[in-house]
PDB file of C-alpha atoms in Angstrom:
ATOM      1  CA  UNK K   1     123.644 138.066 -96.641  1.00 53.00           C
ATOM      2  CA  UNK K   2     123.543 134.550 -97.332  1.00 66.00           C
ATOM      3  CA  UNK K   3     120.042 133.309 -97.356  1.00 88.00           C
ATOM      4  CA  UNK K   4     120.150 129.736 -95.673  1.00 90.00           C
ATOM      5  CA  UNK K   5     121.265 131.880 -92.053  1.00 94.00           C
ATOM      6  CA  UNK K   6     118.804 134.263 -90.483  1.00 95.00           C
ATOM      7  CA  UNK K   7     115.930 135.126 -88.358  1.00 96.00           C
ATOM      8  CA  UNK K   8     112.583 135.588 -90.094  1.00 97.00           C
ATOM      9  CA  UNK K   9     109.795 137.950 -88.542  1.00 97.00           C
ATOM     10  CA  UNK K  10     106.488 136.025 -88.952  1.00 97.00           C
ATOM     11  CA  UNK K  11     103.124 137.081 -88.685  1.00 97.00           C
ATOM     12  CA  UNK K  12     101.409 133.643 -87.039  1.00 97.00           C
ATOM     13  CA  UNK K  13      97.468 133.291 -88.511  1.00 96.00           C
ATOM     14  CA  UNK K  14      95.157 131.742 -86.070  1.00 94.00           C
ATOM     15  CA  UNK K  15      94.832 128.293 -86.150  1.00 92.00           C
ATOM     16  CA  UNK K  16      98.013 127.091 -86.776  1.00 92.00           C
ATOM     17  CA  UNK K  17      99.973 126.156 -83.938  1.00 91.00           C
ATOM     18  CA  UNK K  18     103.798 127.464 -83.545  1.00 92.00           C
ATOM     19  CA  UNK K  19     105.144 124.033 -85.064  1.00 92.00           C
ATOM     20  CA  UNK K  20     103.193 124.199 -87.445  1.00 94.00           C
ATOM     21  CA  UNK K  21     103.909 127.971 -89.091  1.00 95.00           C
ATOM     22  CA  UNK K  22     107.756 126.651 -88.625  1.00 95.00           C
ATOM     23  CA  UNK K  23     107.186 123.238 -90.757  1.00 94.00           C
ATOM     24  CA  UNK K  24     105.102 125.793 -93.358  1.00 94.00           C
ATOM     25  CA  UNK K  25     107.763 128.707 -93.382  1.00 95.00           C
ATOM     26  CA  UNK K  26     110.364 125.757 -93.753  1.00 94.00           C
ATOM     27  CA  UNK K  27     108.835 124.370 -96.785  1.00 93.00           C
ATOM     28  CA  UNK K  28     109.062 127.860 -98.708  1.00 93.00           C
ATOM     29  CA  UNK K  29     112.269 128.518 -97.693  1.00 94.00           C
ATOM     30  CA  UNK K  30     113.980 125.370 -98.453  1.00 93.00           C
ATOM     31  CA  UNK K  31     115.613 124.992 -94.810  1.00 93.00           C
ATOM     32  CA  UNK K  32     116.085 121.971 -92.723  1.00 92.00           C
ATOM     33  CA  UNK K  33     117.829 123.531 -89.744  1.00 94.00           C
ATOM     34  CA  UNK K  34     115.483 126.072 -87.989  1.00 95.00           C
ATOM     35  CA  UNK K  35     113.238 126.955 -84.671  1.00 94.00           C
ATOM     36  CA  UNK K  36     111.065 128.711 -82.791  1.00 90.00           C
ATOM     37  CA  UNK K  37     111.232 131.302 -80.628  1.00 88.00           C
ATOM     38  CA  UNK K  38     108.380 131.516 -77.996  1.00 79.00           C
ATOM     39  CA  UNK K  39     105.093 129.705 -79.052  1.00 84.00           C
ATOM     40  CA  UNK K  40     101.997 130.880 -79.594  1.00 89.00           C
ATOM     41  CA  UNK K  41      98.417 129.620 -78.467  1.00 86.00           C
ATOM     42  CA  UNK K  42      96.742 128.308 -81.945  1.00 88.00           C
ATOM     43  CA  UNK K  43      93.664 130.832 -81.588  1.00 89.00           C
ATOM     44  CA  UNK K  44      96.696 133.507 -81.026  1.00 94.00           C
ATOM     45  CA  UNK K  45      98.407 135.644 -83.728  1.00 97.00           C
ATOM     46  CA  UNK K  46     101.206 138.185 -84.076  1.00 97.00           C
ATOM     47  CA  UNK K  47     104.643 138.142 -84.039  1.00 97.00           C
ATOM     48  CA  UNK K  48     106.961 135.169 -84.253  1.00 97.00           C
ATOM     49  CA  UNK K  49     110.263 134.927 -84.615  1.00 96.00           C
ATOM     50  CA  UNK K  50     112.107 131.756 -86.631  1.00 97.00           C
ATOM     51  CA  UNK K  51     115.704 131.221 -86.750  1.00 96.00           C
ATOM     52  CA  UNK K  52     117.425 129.430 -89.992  1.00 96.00           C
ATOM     53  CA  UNK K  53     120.353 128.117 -90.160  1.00 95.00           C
ATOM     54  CA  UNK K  54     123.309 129.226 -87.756  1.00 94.00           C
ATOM     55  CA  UNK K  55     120.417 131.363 -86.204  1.00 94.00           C
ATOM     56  CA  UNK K  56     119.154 129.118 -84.211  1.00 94.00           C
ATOM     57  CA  UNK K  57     122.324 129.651 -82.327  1.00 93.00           C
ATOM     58  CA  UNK K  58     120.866 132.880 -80.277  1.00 91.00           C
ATOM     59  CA  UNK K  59     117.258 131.539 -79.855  1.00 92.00           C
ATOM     60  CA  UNK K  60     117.940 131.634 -76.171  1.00 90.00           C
ATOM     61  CA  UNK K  61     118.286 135.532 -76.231  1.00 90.00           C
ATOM     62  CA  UNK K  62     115.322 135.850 -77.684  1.00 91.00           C
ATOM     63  CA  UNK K  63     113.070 133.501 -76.229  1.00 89.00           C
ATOM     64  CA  UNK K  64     114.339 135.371 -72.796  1.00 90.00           C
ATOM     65  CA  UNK K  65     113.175 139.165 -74.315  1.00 93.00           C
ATOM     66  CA  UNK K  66     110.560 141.178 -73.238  1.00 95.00           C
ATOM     67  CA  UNK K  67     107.227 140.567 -75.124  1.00 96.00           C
ATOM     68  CA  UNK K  68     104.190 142.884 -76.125  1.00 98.00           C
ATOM     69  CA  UNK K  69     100.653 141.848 -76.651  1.00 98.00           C
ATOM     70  CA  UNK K  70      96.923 143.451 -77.771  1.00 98.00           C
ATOM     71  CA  UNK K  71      94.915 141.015 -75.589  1.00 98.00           C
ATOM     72  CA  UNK K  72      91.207 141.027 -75.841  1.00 98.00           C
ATOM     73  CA  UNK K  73      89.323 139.941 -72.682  1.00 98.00           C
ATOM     74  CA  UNK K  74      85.550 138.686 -72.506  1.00 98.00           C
ATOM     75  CA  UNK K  75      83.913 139.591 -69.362  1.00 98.00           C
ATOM     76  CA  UNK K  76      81.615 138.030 -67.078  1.00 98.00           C
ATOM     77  CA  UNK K  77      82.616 134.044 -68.570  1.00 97.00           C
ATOM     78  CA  UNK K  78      85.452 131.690 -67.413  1.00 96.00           C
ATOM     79  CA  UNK K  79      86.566 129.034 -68.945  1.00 94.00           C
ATOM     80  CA  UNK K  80      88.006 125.202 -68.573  1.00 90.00           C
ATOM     81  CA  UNK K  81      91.320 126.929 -70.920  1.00 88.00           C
ATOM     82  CA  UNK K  82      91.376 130.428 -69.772  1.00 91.00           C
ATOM     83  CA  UNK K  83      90.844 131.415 -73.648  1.00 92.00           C
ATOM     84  CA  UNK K  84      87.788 130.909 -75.925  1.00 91.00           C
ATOM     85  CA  UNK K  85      88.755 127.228 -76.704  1.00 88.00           C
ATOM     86  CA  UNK K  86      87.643 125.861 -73.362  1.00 89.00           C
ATOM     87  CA  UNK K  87      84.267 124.994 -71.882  1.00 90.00           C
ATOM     88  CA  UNK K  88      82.360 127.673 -70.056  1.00 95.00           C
ATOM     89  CA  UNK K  89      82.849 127.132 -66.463  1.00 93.00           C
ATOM     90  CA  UNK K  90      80.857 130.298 -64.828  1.00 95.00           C
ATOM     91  CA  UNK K  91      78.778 133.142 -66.030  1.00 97.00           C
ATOM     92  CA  UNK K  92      77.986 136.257 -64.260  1.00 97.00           C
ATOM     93  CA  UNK K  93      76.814 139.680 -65.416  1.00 96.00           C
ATOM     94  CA  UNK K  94      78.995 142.499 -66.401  1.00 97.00           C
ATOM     95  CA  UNK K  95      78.887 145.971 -65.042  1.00 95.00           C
ATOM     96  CA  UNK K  96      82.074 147.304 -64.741  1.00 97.00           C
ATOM     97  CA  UNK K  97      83.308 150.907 -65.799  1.00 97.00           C
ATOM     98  CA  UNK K  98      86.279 152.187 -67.079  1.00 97.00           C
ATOM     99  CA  UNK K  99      86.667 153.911 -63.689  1.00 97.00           C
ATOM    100  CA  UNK K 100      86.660 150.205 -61.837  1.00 97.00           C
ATOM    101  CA  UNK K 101      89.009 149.092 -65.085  1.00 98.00           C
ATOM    102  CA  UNK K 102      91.836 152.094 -64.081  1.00 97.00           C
ATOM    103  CA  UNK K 103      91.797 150.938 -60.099  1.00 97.00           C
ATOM    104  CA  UNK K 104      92.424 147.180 -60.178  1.00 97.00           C
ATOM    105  CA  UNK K 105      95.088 147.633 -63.333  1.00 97.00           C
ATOM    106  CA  UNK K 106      98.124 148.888 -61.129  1.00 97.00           C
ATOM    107  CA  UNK K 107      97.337 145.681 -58.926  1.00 96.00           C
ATOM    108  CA  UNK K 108      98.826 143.792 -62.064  1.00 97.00           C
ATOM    109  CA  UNK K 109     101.693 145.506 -62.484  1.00 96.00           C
ATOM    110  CA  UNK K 110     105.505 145.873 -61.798  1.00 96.00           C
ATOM    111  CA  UNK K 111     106.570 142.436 -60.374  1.00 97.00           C
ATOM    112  CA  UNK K 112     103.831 139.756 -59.459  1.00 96.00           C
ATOM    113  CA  UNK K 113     103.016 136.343 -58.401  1.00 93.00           C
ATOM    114  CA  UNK K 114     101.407 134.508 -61.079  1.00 92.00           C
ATOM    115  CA  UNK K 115     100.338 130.765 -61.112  1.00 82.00           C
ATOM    116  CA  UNK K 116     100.357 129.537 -64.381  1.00 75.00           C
ATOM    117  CA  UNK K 117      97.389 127.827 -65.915  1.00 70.00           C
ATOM    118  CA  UNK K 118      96.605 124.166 -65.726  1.00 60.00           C
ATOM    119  CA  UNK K 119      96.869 124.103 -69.818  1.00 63.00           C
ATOM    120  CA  UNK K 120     100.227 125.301 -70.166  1.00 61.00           C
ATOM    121  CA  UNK K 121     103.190 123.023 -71.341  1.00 63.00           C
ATOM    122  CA  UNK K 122     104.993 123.248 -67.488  1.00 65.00           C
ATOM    123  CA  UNK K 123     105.668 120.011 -66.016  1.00 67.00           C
ATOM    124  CA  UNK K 124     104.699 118.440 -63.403  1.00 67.00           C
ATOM    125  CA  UNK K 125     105.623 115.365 -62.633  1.00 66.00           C
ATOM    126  CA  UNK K 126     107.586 114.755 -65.764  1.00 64.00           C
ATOM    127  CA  UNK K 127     104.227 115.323 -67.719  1.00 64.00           C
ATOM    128  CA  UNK K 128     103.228 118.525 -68.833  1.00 62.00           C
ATOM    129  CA  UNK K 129     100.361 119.746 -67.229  1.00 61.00           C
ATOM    130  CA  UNK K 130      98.183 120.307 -70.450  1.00 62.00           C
ATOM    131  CA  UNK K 131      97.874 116.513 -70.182  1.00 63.00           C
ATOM    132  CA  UNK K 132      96.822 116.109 -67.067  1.00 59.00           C
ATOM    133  CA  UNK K 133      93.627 119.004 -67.446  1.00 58.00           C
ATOM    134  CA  UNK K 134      92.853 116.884 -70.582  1.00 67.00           C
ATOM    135  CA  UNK K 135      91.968 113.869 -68.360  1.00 58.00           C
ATOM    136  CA  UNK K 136      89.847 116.796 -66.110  1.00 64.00           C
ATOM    137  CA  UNK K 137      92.792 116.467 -63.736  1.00 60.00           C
ATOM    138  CA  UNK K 138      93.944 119.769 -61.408  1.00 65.00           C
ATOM    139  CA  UNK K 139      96.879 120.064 -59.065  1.00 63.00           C
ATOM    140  CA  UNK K 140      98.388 122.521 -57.097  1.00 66.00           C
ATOM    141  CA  UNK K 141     100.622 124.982 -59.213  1.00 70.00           C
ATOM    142  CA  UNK K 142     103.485 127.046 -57.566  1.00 76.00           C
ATOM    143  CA  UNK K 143     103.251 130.616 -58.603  1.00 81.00           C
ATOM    144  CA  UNK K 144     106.402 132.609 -60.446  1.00 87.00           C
ATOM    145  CA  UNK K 145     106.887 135.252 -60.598  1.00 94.00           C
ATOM    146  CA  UNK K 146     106.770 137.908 -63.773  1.00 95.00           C
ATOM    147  CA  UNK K 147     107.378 141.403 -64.879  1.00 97.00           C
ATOM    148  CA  UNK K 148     104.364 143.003 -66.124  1.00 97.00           C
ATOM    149  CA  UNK K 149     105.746 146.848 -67.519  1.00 97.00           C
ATOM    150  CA  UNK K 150     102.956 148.264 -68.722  1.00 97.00           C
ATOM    151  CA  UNK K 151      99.141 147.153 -68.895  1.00 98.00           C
ATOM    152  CA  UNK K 152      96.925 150.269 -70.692  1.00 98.00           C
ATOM    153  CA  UNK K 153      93.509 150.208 -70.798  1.00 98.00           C
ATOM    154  CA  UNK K 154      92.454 150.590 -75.057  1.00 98.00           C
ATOM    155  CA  UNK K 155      88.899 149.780 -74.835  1.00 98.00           C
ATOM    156  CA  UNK K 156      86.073 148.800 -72.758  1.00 98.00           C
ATOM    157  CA  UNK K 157      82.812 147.933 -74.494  1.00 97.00           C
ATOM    158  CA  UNK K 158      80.381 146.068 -72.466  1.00 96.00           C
ATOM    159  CA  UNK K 159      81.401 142.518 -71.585  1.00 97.00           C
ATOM    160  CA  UNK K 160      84.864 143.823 -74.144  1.00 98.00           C
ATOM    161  CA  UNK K 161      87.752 144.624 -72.687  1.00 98.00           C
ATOM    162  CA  UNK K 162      91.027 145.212 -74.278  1.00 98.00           C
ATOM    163  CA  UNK K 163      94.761 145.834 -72.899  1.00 98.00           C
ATOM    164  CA  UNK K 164      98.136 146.370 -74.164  1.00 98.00           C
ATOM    165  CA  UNK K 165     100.281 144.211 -72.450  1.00 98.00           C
ATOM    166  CA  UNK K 166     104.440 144.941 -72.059  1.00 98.00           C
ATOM    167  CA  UNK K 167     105.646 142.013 -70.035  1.00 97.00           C
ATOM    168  CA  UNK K 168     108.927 139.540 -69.058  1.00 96.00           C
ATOM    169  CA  UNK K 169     108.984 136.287 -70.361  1.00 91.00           C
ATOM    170  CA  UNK K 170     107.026 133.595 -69.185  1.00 89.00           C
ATOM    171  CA  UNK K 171     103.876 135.510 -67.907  1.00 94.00           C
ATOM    172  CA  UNK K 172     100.589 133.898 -69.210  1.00 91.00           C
ATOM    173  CA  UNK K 173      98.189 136.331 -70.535  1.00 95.00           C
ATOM    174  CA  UNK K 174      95.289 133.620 -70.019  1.00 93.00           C
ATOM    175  CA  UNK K 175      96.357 133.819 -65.711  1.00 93.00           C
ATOM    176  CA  UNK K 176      96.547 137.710 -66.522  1.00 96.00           C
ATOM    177  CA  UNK K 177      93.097 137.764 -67.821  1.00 96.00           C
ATOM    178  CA  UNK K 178      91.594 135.333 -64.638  1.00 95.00           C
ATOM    179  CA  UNK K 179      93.307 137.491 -62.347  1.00 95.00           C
ATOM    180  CA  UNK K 180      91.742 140.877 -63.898  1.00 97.00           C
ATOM    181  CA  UNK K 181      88.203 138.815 -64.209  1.00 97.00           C
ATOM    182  CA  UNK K 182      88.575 138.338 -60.498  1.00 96.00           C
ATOM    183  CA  UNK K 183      89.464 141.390 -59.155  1.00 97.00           C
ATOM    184  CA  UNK K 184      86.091 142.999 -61.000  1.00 97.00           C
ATOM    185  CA  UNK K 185      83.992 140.477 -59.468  1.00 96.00           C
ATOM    186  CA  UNK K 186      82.878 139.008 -62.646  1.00 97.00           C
ATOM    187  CA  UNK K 187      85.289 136.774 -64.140  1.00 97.00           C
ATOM    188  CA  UNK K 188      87.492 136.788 -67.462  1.00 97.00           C
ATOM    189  CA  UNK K 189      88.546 134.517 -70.077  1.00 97.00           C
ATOM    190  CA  UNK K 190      91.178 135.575 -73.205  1.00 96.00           C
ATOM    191  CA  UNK K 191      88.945 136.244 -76.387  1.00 96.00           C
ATOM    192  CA  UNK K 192      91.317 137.058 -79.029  1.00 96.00           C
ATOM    193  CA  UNK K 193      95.160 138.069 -78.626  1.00 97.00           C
ATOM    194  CA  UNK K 194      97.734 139.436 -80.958  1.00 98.00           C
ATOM    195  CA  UNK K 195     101.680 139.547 -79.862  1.00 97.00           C
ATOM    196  CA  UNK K 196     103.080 142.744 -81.235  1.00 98.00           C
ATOM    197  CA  UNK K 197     106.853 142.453 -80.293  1.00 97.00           C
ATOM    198  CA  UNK K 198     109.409 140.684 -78.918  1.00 95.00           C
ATOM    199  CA  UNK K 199     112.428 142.110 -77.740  1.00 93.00           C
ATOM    200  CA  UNK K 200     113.760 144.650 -80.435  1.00 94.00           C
ATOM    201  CA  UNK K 201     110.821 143.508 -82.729  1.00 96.00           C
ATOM    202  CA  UNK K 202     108.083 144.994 -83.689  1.00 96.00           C
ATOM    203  CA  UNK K 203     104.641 143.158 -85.842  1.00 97.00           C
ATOM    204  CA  UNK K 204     105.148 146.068 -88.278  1.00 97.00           C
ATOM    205  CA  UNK K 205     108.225 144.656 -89.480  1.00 96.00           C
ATOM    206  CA  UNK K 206     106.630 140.945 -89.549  1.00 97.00           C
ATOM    207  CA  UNK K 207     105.735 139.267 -93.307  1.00 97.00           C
ATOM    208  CA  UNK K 208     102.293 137.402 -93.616  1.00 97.00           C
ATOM    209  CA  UNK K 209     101.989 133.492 -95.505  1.00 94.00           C
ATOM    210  CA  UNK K 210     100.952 135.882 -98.276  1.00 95.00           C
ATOM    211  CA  UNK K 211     103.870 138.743 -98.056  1.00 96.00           C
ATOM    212  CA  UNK K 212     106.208 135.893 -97.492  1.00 96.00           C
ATOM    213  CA  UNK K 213     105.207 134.156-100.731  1.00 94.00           C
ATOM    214  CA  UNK K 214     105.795 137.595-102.627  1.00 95.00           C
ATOM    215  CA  UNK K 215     109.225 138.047-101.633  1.00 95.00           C
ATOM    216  CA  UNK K 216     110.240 134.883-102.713  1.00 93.00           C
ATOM    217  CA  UNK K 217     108.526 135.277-105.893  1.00 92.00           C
ATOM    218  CA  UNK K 218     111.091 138.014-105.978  1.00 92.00           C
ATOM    219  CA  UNK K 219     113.903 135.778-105.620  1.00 91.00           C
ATOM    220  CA  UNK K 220     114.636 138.261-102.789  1.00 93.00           C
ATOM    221  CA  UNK K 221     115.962 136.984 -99.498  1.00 94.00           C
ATOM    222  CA  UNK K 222     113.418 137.458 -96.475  1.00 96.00           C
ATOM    223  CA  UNK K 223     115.803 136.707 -93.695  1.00 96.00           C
ATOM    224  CA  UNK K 224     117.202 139.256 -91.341  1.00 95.00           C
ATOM    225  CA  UNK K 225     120.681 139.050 -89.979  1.00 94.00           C
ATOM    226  CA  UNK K 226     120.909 137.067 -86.753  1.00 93.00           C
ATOM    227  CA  UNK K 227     122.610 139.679 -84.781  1.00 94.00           C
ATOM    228  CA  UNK K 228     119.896 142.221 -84.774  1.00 94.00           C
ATOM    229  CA  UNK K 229     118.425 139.922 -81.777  1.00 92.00           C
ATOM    230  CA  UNK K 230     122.093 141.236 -80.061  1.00 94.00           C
ATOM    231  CA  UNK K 231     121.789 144.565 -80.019  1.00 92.00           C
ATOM    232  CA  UNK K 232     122.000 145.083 -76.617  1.00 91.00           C
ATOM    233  CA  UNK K 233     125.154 143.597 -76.365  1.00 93.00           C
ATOM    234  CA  UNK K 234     128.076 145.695 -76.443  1.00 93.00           C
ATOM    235  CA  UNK K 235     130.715 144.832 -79.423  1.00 93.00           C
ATOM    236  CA  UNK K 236     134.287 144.501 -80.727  1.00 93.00           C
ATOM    237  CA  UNK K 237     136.045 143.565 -83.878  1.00 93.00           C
ATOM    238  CA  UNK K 238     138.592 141.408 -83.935  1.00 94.00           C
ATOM    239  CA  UNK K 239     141.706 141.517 -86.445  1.00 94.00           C
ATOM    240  CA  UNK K 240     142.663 138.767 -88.895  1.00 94.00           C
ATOM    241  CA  UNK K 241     144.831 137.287 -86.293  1.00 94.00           C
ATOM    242  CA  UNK K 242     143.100 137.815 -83.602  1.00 94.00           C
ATOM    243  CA  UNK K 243     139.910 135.972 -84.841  1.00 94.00           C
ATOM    244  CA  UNK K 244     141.772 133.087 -86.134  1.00 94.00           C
ATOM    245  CA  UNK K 245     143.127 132.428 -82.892  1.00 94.00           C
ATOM    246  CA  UNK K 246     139.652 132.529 -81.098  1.00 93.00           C
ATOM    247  CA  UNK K 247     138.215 130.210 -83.628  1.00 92.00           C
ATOM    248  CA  UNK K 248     140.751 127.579 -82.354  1.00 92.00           C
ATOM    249  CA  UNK K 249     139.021 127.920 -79.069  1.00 92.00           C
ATOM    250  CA  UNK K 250     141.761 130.365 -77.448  1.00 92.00           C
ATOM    251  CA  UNK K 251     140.849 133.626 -75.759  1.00 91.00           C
ATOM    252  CA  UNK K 252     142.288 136.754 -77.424  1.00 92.00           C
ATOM    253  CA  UNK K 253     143.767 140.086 -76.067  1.00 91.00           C
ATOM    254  CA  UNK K 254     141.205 143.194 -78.314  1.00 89.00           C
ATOM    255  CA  UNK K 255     141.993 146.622 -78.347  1.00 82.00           C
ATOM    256  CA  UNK K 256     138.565 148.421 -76.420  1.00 81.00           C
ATOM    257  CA  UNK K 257     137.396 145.761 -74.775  1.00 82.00           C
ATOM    258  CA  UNK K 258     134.768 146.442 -72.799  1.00 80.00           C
ATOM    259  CA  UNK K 259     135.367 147.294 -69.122  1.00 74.00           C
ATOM    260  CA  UNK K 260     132.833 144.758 -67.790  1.00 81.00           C
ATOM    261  CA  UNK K 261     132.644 141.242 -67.491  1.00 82.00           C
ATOM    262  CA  UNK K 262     129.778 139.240 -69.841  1.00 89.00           C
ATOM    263  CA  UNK K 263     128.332 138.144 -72.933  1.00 92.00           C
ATOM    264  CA  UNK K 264     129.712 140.423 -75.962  1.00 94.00           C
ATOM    265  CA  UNK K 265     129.376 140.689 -79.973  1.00 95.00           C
ATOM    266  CA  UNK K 266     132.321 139.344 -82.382  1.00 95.00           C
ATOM    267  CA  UNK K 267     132.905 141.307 -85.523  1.00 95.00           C
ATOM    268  CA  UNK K 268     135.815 140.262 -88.032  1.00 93.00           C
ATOM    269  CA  UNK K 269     137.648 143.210 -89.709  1.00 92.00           C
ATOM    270  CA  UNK K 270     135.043 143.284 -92.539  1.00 92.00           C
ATOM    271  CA  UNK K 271     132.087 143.683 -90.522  1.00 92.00           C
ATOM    272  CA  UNK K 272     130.993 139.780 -90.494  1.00 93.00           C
ATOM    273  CA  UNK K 273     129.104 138.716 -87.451  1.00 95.00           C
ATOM    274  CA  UNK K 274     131.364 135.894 -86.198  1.00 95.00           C
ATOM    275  CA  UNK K 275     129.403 135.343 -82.888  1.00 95.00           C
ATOM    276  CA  UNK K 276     129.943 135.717 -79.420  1.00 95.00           C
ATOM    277  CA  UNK K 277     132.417 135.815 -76.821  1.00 94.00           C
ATOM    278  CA  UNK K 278     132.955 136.645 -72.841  1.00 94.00           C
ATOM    279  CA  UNK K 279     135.045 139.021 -71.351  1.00 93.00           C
ATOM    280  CA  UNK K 280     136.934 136.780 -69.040  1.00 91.00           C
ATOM    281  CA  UNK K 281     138.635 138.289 -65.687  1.00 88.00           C
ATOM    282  CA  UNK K 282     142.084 138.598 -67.306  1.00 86.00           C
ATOM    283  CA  UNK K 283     140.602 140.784 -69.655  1.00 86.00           C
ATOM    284  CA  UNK K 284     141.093 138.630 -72.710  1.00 91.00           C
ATOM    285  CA  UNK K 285     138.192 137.397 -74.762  1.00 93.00           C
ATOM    286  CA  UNK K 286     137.537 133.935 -75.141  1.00 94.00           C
ATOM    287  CA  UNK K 287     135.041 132.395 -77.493  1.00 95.00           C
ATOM    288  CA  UNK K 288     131.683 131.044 -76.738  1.00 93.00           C
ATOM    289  CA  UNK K 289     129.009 130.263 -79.655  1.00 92.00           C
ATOM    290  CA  UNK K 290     130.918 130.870 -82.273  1.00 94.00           C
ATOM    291  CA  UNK K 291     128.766 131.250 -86.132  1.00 93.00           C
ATOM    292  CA  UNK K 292     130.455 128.648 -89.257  1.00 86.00           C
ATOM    293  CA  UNK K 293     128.620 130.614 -91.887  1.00 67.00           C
ATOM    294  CA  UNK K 294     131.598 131.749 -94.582  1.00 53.00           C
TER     295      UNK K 294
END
């Protein structure tokens, strides 16, 4: 594949915030054009996804995936943050079971209303509201709602409790956490958390600063190719003809195209990804973020 397009499975360290493992990963890879896809807290780690290239293309579908996390909660402490960054706000003592854990979960699960913390990038106002909790400011937050899919119980250990999260995009495990606190009468805050997949993604198949440093001492090319984040999306090739005539911006008549309307893969006839299309109501195919990698 060429090595200048692609999407690169990072695992984030703590302490470096999203940006900031892009600008590093961009530096050892040589590549201006690149992104993000769903940012992590700084004291967070796990699984990141960065796009190079013609990549960056299909960020949306994966900033829109499902997401996993191993969050570890602290009883019996809230904080200014919801996380272990922010000021203590309340203590109270802990005496919960794993009995009392197993009741409130289901509460939490399936779809809920959620209102996102005060330091969260939303905005409000034009500003986002992270600012405004800097200056000690709070305002009233509409909740959204989110999918949570599955929330297991791993391990309860005195004031330690921690959950595997499966969830839809834009749920807030910090919220997640005050809500559980709540509902066991003593209060929560996020003490450690680890995303282990997004969408098709897993952490297992993620490369450390370190790993990441190896295979390019290799020479060998770390990327993945973009259209594994597609998967989901039904596919067609195209002939010779037919995909010249869609890169001029026309729609095309394909043999076995789909029967329903949407988003679809583009394949030329030697297997290159060429991007993606819509099936339009006429049945023809008609081009709509189209890749210029040779």
């Amino acid at each position: 594949m060429n090595c200048q397009h692609g999407l690169l499975l990072f695992d984030k360290p703590a302490g470096l915030t999203s940006n900031a493992a892009l600008q590093r990963v961009k530096r050892l890879l040589g590549i201006k054009k690149a992104g993000h896809t769903g940012s992590l807290d700084p004291v967070a780690t796990g699984l990141l996804v960065l796009l190079f290239g013609e990549a960056t293309k299909v960020s949306d579908y994966i900033l829109n995936a499902d997401k996993s996390y191993r969050a570890t909660l602290r009883l019996g402490q809230t904080t200014t943050t919801g996380d272990s960054e922010g000021e203590i706000l309340e203590e109270r003592p802990v005496a919960v079971s794993e009995e009392q854990v197993r009741m409130i979960l289901p509460r939490f699960s399936g779809v809920i209303a959620q209102v996102p913390p005060m330091y969260s990038a939303i905005k409000q106002g034009g500003k986002p509201l992270y600012e405004l909790a800097r200056k000690g400011l709070e305002v009233e937050r509409a909740a959204r709602q989110v999918r949570i899919d599955a929330l297991d119980l791993i391990l309860l250990d005195g004031d330690c409790l921690v959950l595997d999260v499966r969830c839809s995009k834009g749920t807030y495990i910090r919220s997640l956490a005050a809500d559980i606190g709540a509902a066991l009468g003593c209060g929560a805050h996020v003490n450690g958390l680890r995303r282990t997949s997004t969408g098709p993604f897993d952490i297992t198949q993620a490369l450390t600063l370190e790993a990441l440093a190896d295979v390019l001492g290799r020479e060998e090319c770390p990327l993945k190719a973009m259209d594994l984040a597609l998967e989901y999306l039904p596919a067609v090739t195209l002939t010779e003809n037919t995909a010249y005539y869609l890169r001029q911006g026309q729609g095309v008549v394909v043999a076995h195209t789909p029967a329903s309307l949407g988003r679809i893969r583009l394949y030329g006839p030697m297997g290159q990804f060429l991007g993606l299309g819509e099936v339009m109501d006429d049945g023809k195919v008609a081009p709509r973020r189209l890749m210029s990698v040779n």
